[in-house]
Short mmCIF file of C-alpha atoms and ligand atoms in Angstrom, two decimals:
data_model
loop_
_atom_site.label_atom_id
_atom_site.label_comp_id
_atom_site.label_asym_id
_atom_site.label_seq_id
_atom_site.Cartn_x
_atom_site.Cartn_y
_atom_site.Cartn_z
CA UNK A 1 -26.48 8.00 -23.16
CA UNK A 2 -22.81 7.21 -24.48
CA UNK A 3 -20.88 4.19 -22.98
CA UNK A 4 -17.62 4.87 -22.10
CA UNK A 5 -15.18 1.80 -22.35
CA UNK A 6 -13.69 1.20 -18.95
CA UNK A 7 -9.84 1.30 -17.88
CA UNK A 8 -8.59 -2.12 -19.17
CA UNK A 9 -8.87 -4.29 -16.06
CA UNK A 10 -5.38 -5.74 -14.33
CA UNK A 11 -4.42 -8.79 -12.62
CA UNK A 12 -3.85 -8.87 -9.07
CA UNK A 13 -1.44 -10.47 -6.68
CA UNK A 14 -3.03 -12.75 -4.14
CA UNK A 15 -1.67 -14.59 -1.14
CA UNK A 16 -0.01 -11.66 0.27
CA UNK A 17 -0.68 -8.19 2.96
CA UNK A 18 -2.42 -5.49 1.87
CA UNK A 19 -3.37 -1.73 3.79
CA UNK A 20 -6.76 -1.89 4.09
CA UNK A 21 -6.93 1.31 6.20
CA UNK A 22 -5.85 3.15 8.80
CA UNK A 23 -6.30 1.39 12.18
CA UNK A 24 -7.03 4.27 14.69
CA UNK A 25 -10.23 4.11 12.94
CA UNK A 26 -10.78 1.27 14.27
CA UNK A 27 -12.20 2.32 17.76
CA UNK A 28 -14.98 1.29 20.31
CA UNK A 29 -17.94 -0.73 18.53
CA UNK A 30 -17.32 1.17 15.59
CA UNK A 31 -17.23 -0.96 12.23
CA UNK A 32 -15.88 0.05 9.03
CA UNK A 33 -17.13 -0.77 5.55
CA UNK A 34 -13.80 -0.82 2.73
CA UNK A 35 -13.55 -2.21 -0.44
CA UNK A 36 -10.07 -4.23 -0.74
CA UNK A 37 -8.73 -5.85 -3.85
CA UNK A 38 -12.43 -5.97 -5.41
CA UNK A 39 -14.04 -7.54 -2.08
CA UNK A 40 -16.23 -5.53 0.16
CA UNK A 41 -15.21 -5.69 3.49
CA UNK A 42 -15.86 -4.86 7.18
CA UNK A 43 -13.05 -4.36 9.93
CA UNK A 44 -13.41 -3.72 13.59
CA UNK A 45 -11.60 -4.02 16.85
CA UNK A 46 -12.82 -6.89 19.28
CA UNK A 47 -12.69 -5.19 23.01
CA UNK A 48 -9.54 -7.59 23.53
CA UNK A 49 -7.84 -4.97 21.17
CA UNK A 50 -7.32 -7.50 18.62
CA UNK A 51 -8.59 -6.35 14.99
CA UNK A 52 -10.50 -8.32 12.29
CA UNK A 53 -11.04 -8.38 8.55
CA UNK A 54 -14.62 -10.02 7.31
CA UNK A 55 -16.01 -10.12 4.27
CA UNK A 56 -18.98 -7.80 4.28
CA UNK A 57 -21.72 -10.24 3.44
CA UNK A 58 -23.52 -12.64 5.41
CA UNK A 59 -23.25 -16.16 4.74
CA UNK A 60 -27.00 -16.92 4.87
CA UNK A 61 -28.56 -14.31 2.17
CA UNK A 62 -25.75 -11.57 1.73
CA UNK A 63 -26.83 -8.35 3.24
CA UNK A 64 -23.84 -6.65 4.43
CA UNK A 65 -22.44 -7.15 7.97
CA UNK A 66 -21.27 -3.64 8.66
CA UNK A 67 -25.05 -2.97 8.51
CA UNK A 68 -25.43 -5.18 11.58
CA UNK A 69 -24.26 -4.95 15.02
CA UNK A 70 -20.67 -5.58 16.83
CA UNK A 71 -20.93 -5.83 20.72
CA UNK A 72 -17.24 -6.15 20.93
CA UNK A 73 -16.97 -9.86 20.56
CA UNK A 74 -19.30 -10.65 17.97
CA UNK A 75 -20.93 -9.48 15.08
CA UNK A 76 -24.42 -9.71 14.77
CA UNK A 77 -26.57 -9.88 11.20
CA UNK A 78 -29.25 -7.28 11.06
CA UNK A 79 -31.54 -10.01 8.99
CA UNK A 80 -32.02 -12.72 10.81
CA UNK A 81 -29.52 -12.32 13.88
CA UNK A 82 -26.82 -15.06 12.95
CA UNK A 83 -23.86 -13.66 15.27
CA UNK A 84 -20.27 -14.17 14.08
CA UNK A 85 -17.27 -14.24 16.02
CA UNK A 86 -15.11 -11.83 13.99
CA UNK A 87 -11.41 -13.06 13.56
CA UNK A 88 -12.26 -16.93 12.65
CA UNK A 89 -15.92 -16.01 10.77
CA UNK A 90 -17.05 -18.84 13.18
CA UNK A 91 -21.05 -18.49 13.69
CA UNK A 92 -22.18 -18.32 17.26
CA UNK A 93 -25.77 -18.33 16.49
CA UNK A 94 -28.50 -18.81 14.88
CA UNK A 95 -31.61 -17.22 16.62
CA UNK A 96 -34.74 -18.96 14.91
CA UNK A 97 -33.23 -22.95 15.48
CA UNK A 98 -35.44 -24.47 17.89
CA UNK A 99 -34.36 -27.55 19.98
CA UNK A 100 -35.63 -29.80 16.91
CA UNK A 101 -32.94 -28.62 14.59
CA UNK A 102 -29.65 -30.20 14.28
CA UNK A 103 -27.56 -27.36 12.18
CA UNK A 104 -24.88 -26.60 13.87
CA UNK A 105 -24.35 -22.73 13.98
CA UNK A 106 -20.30 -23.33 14.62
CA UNK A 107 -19.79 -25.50 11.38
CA UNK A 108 -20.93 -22.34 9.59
CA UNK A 109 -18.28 -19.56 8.63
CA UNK A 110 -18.51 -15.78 7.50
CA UNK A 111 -15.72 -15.29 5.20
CA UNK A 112 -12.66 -13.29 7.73
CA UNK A 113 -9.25 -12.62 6.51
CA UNK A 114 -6.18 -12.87 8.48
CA UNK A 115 -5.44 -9.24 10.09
CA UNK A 116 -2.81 -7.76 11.60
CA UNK A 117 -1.74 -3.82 13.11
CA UNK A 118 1.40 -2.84 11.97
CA UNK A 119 2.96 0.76 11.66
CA UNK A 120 -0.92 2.28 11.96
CA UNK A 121 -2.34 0.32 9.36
CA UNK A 122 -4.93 -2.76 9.57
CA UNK A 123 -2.90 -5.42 6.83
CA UNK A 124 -5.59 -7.66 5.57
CA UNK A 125 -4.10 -10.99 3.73
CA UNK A 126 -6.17 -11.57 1.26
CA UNK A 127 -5.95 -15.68 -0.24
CA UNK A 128 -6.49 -16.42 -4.11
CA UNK A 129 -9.87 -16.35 -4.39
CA UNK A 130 -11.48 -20.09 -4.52
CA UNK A 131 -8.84 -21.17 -2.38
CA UNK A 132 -10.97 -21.44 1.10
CA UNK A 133 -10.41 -20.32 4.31
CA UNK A 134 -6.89 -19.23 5.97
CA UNK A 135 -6.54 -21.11 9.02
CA UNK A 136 -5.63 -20.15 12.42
CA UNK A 137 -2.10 -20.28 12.40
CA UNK A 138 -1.42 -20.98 9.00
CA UNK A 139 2.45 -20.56 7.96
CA UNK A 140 1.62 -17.38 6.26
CA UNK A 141 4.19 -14.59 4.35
CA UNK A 142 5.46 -12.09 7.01
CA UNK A 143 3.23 -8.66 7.42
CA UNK A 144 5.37 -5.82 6.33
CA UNK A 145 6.34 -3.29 8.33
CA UNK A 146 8.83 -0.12 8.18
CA UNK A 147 12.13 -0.38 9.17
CA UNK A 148 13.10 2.16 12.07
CA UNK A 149 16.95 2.52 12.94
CA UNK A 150 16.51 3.93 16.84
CA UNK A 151 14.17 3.68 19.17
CA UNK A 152 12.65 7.41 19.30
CA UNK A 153 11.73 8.86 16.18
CA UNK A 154 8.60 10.58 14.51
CA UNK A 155 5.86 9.25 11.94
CA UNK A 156 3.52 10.61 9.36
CA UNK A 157 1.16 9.16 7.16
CA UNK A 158 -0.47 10.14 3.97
CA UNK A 159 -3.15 9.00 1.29
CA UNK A 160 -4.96 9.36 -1.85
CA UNK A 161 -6.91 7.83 -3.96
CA UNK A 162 -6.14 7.18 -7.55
CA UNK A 163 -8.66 6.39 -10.01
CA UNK A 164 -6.30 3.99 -12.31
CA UNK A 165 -5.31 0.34 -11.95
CA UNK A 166 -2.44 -0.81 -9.53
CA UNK A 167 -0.44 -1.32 -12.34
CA UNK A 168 -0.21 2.63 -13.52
CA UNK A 169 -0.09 3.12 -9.75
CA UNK A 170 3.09 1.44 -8.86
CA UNK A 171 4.45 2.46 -12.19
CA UNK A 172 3.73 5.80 -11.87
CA UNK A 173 5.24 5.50 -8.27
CA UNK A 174 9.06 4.01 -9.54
CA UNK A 175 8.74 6.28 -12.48
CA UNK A 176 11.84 8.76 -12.40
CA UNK A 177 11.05 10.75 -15.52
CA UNK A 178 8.06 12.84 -14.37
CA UNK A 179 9.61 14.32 -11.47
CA UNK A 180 10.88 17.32 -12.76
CA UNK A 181 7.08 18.01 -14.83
CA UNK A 182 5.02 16.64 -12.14
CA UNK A 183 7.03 18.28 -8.84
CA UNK A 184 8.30 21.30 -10.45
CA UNK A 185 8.39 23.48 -7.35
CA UNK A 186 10.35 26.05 -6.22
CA UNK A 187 10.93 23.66 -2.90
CA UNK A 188 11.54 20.67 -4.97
CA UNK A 189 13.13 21.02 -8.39
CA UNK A 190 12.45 22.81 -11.36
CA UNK A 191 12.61 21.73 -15.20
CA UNK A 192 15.05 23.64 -15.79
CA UNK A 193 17.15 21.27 -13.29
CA UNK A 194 17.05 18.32 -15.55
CA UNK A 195 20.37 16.87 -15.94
CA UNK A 196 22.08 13.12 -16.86
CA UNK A 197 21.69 10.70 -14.44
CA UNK A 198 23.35 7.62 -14.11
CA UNK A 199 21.65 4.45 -11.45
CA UNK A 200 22.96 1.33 -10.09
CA UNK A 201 20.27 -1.35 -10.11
CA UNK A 202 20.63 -4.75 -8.05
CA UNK A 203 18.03 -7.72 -7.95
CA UNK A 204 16.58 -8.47 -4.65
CA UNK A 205 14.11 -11.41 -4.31
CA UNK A 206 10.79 -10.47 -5.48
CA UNK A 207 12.08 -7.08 -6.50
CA UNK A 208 15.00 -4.73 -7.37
CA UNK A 209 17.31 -1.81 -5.02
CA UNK A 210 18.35 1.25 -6.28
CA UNK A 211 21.44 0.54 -4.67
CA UNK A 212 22.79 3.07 -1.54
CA UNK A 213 23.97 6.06 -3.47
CA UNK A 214 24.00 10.22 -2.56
CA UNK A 215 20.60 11.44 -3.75
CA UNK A 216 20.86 14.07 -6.15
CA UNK A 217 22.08 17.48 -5.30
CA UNK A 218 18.75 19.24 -6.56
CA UNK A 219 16.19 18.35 -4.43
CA UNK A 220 15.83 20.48 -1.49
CA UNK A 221 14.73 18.06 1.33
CA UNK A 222 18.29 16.13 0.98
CA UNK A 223 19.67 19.54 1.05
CA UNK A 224 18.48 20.00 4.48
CA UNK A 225 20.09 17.24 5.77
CA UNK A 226 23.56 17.97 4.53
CA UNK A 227 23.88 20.54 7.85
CA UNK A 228 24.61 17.59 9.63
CA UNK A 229 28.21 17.47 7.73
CA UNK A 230 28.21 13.33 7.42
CA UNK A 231 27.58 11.23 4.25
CA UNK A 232 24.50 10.58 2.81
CA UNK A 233 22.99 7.61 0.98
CA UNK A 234 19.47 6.76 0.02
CA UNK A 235 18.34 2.90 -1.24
CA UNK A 236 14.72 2.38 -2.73
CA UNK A 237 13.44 -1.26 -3.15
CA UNK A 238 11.01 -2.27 -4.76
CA UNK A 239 9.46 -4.87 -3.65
CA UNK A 240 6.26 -6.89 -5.12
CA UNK A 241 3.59 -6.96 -5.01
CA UNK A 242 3.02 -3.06 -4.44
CA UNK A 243 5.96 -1.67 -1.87
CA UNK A 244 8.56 0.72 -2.06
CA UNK A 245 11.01 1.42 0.99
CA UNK A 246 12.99 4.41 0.95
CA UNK A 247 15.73 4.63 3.30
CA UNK A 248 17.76 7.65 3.68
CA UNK A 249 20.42 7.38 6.10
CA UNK A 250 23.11 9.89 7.43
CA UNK A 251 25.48 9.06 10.00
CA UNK A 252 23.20 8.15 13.05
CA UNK A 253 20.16 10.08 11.31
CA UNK A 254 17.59 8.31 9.04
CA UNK A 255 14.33 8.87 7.22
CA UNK A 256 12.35 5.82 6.23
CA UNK A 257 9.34 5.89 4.21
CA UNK A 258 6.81 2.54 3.15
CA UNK A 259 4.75 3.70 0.15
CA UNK A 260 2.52 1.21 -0.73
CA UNK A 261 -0.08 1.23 -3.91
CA UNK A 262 -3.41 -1.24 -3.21
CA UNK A 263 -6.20 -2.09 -5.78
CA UNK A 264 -9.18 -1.50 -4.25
CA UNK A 265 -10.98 -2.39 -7.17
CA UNK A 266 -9.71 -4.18 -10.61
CA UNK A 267 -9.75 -0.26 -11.57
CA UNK A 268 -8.87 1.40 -8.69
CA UNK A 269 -6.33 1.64 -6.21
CA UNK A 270 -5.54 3.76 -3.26
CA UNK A 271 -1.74 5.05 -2.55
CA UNK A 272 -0.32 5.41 1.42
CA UNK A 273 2.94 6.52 2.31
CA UNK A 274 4.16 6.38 5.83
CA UNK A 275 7.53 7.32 6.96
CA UNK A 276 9.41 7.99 10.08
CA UNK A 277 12.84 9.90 11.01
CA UNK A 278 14.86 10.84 13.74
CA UNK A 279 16.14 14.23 11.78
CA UNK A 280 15.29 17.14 13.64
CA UNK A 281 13.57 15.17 16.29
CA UNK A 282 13.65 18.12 18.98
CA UNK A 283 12.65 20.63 16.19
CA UNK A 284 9.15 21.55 15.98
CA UNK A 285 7.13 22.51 13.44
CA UNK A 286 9.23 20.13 11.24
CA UNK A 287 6.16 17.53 11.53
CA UNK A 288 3.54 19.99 10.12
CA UNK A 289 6.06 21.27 7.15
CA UNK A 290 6.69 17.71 6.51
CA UNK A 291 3.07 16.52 6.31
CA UNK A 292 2.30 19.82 4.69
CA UNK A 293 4.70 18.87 1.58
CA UNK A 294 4.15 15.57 1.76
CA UNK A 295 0.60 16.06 0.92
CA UNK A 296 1.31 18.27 -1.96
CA UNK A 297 3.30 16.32 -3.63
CA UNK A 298 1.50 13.23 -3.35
CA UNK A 299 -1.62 15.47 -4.52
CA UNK A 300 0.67 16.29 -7.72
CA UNK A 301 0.97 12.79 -8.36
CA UNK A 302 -2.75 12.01 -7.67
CA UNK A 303 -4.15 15.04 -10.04
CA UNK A 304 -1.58 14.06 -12.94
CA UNK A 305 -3.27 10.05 -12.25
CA UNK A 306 -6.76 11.67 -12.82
CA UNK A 307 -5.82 13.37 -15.92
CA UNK A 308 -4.20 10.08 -17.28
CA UNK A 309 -7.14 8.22 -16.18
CA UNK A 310 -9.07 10.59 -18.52
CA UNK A 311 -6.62 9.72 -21.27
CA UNK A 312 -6.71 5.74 -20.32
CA UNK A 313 -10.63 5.73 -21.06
CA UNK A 314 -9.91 5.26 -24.82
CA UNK A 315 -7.65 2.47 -24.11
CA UNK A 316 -4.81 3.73 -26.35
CA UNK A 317 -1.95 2.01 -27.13
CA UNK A 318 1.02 2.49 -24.60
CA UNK A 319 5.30 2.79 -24.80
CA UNK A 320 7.58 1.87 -22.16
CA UNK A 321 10.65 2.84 -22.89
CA UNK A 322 14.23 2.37 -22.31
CA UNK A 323 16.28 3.33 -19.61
CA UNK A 324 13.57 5.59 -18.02
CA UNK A 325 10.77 3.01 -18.18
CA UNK A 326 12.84 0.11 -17.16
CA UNK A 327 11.95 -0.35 -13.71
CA UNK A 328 8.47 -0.59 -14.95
CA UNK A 329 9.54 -3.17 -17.21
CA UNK A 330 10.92 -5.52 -14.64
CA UNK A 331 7.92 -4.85 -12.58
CA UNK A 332 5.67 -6.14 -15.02
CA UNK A 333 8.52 -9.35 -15.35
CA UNK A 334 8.50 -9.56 -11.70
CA UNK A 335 4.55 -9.50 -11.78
CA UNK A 336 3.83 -12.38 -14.21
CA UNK A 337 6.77 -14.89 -12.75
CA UNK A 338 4.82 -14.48 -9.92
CA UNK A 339 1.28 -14.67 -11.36
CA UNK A 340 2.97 -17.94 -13.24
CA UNK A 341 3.94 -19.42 -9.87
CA UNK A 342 7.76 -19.13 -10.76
CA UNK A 343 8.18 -15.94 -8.17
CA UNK A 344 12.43 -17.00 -8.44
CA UNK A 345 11.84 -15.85 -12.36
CA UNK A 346 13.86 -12.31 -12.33
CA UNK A 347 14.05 -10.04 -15.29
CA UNK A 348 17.50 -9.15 -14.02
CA UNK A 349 20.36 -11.40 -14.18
CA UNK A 350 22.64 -9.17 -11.82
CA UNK A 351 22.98 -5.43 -10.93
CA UNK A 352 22.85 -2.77 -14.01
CA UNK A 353 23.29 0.83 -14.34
CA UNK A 354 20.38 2.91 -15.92
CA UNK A 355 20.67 6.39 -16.98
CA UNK A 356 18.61 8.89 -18.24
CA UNK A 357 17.60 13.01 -17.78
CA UNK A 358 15.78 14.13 -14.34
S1 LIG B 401 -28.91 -12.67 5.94
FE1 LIG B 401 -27.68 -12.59 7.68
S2 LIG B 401 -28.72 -13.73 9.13
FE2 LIG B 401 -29.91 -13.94 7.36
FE1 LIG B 402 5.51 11.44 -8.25
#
């Protein structure tokens, strides 16, 4: 048997939110087993509604707690019984202590992670590892969430997973040079379209904007929205450590989209997009066709990540280059300032115009 050197590991971004999964999954007594940032773990909904995040291994000999039992307030060890209660880890009890022993059961914690639902997702905030446990109430980062510009409006989800680091993830993801190989469509844009084009690039804290212009002319879905006869501009951040917000905005009309790329493992991550519009709210059908496209072109971008990962296996030397690859550059900038503990550290010293063929 041949042993096949692995992807080259990355570095990940603690202290912050992550999508763990979807959180209509989370239903009833139901608890689900995910792997997040390299740590197993198990998330459920207490029957308060509230949901929780613990790491799937008991704290007395390991066995995983999604093997167990939830009753909708605790969760209960199929070993030897210890119950948990689910949001602080706290243990309830411990079945074989007779009135002789003095353990305390509630000085004993199952690792949990802060949780919170936000657009549909469970976020799961996962601490540097080593760094003990996140108190209740602890003065924590804010949990992202999409930003909506009305109060009706419609929302889709979508997501794949891709079997290369976060790193070729998110760069693959701000990466405007492949669209026109990777999407060539007849709906989208074709080769043949490629053409000069010319960016306008500001710093933002922890990130960069593609600052508000009119998206290009050759992509069909902005097409559609010129029937509405107003202005259109479209600004992508990038924000660490894995977000991109696209906001596309025409007179009271808007389309918002969160794509977010998540390690799952050191090697693995796991890409969901969700967006939401107002556009052609009345209109149906527009939902499926949306989701419908959607998922084909995030599958484009999944199949070309398999391929690469193929590639990847032989650890060959890589290029970034310039202006194309430049986002990518200040990502990985952006990335070690932060990994440094200097997250004010920006690549960019103020806004700067990239251009290249798309
Ligand atoms: S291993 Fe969980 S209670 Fe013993
Ligand atoms: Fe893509």
């Amino acid at each position: 048997m041949v042993t096949l050197p692995s992807i080259p590991a990355t570095t990940l971004i603690y202290n912050d939110w992550y999508p763990a999964m979807r959180s209509d999954l989370l239903r009833g007594k139901k608890m689900q087993a995910v792997m997040l940032m390299g740590i197993p773990m198990v998330l459920g909904r207490r029957e308060d509604g509230r949901i929780f995040a613990m790491r799937d291994a008991c704290p007395h000999r390991g066995i995983p707690l999604s093997d167990g039992w939830f009753d909708g307030k605790n969760v209960t060890c199929k070993y030897h019984g210890w119950a948990f209660e689910p949001c602080s880890g706290q243990c309830t009890a411990i079945p074989s202590l007779t009135s002789q022993d003095t353990l305390d059961p509630n000085r004993i914690f199952a690792g949990a992670f802060p949780c919170e639902e936000r657009d549909g997702y469970a976020w799961v905030y996962v601490p540097e590892p080593g760094s003990g446990r996140v108190r209740a109430g602890a003065d924590l980062v804010p949990v992202p969430e999409l930003p909506k510009f009305s109060e009706r409006f419609r929302s889709a989800w979508l997501t794949a997973d891709l079997p290369c680091n976060v790193d070729h993830g998110i760069i693959g993801l701000m990466d405007p040079a492949h669209g026109p190989f990777v999407h060539q469509s007849w709906w989208w844009r074709r080769a043949a379209s490629i053409h000069e084009k010319e960016k306008h690039f500001e710093p933002i804290p922890q990130g960069f904007r593609m600052s508000a212009h009119a998206p290009s002319g050759n992509s069909a879905p902005y097409k559609l929205l010129g029937v509405y006869g107003e202005p259109i501009t479209t600004t992508i951040d990038f924000v660490l450590p894995n977000r991109r917000y696209e906001t596309i905005r025409c007179g009271p009309k808007w389309f918002s989209s969160l794509t977010t790329v998540t390690p799952t493992t050191a090697n693995a991550c796991r890409i969901d997009v969700y967006a939401a519009w107002n556009v052609f709210y009345h209109v149906p059908f527009v939902l499926p066709v949306a989701k419908f496209f959607g998922k084909r072109f995030v599958e484009q971008d999944r199949l070309t990540m398999v391929q690469q990962a193929e590639g990847l296996r032989w650890e060959p030397s890589l290029m970034l280059i310039d202006d194309a690859d430049r986002p990518a550059k200040w990502y990985f900038a952006l990335k070690q300032a932060r990994l440094d503990g200097q997250p004010e550290r920006h690549p960019m010293s103020g806004p700067v115009t990239l251009r290249w063929r798309s």
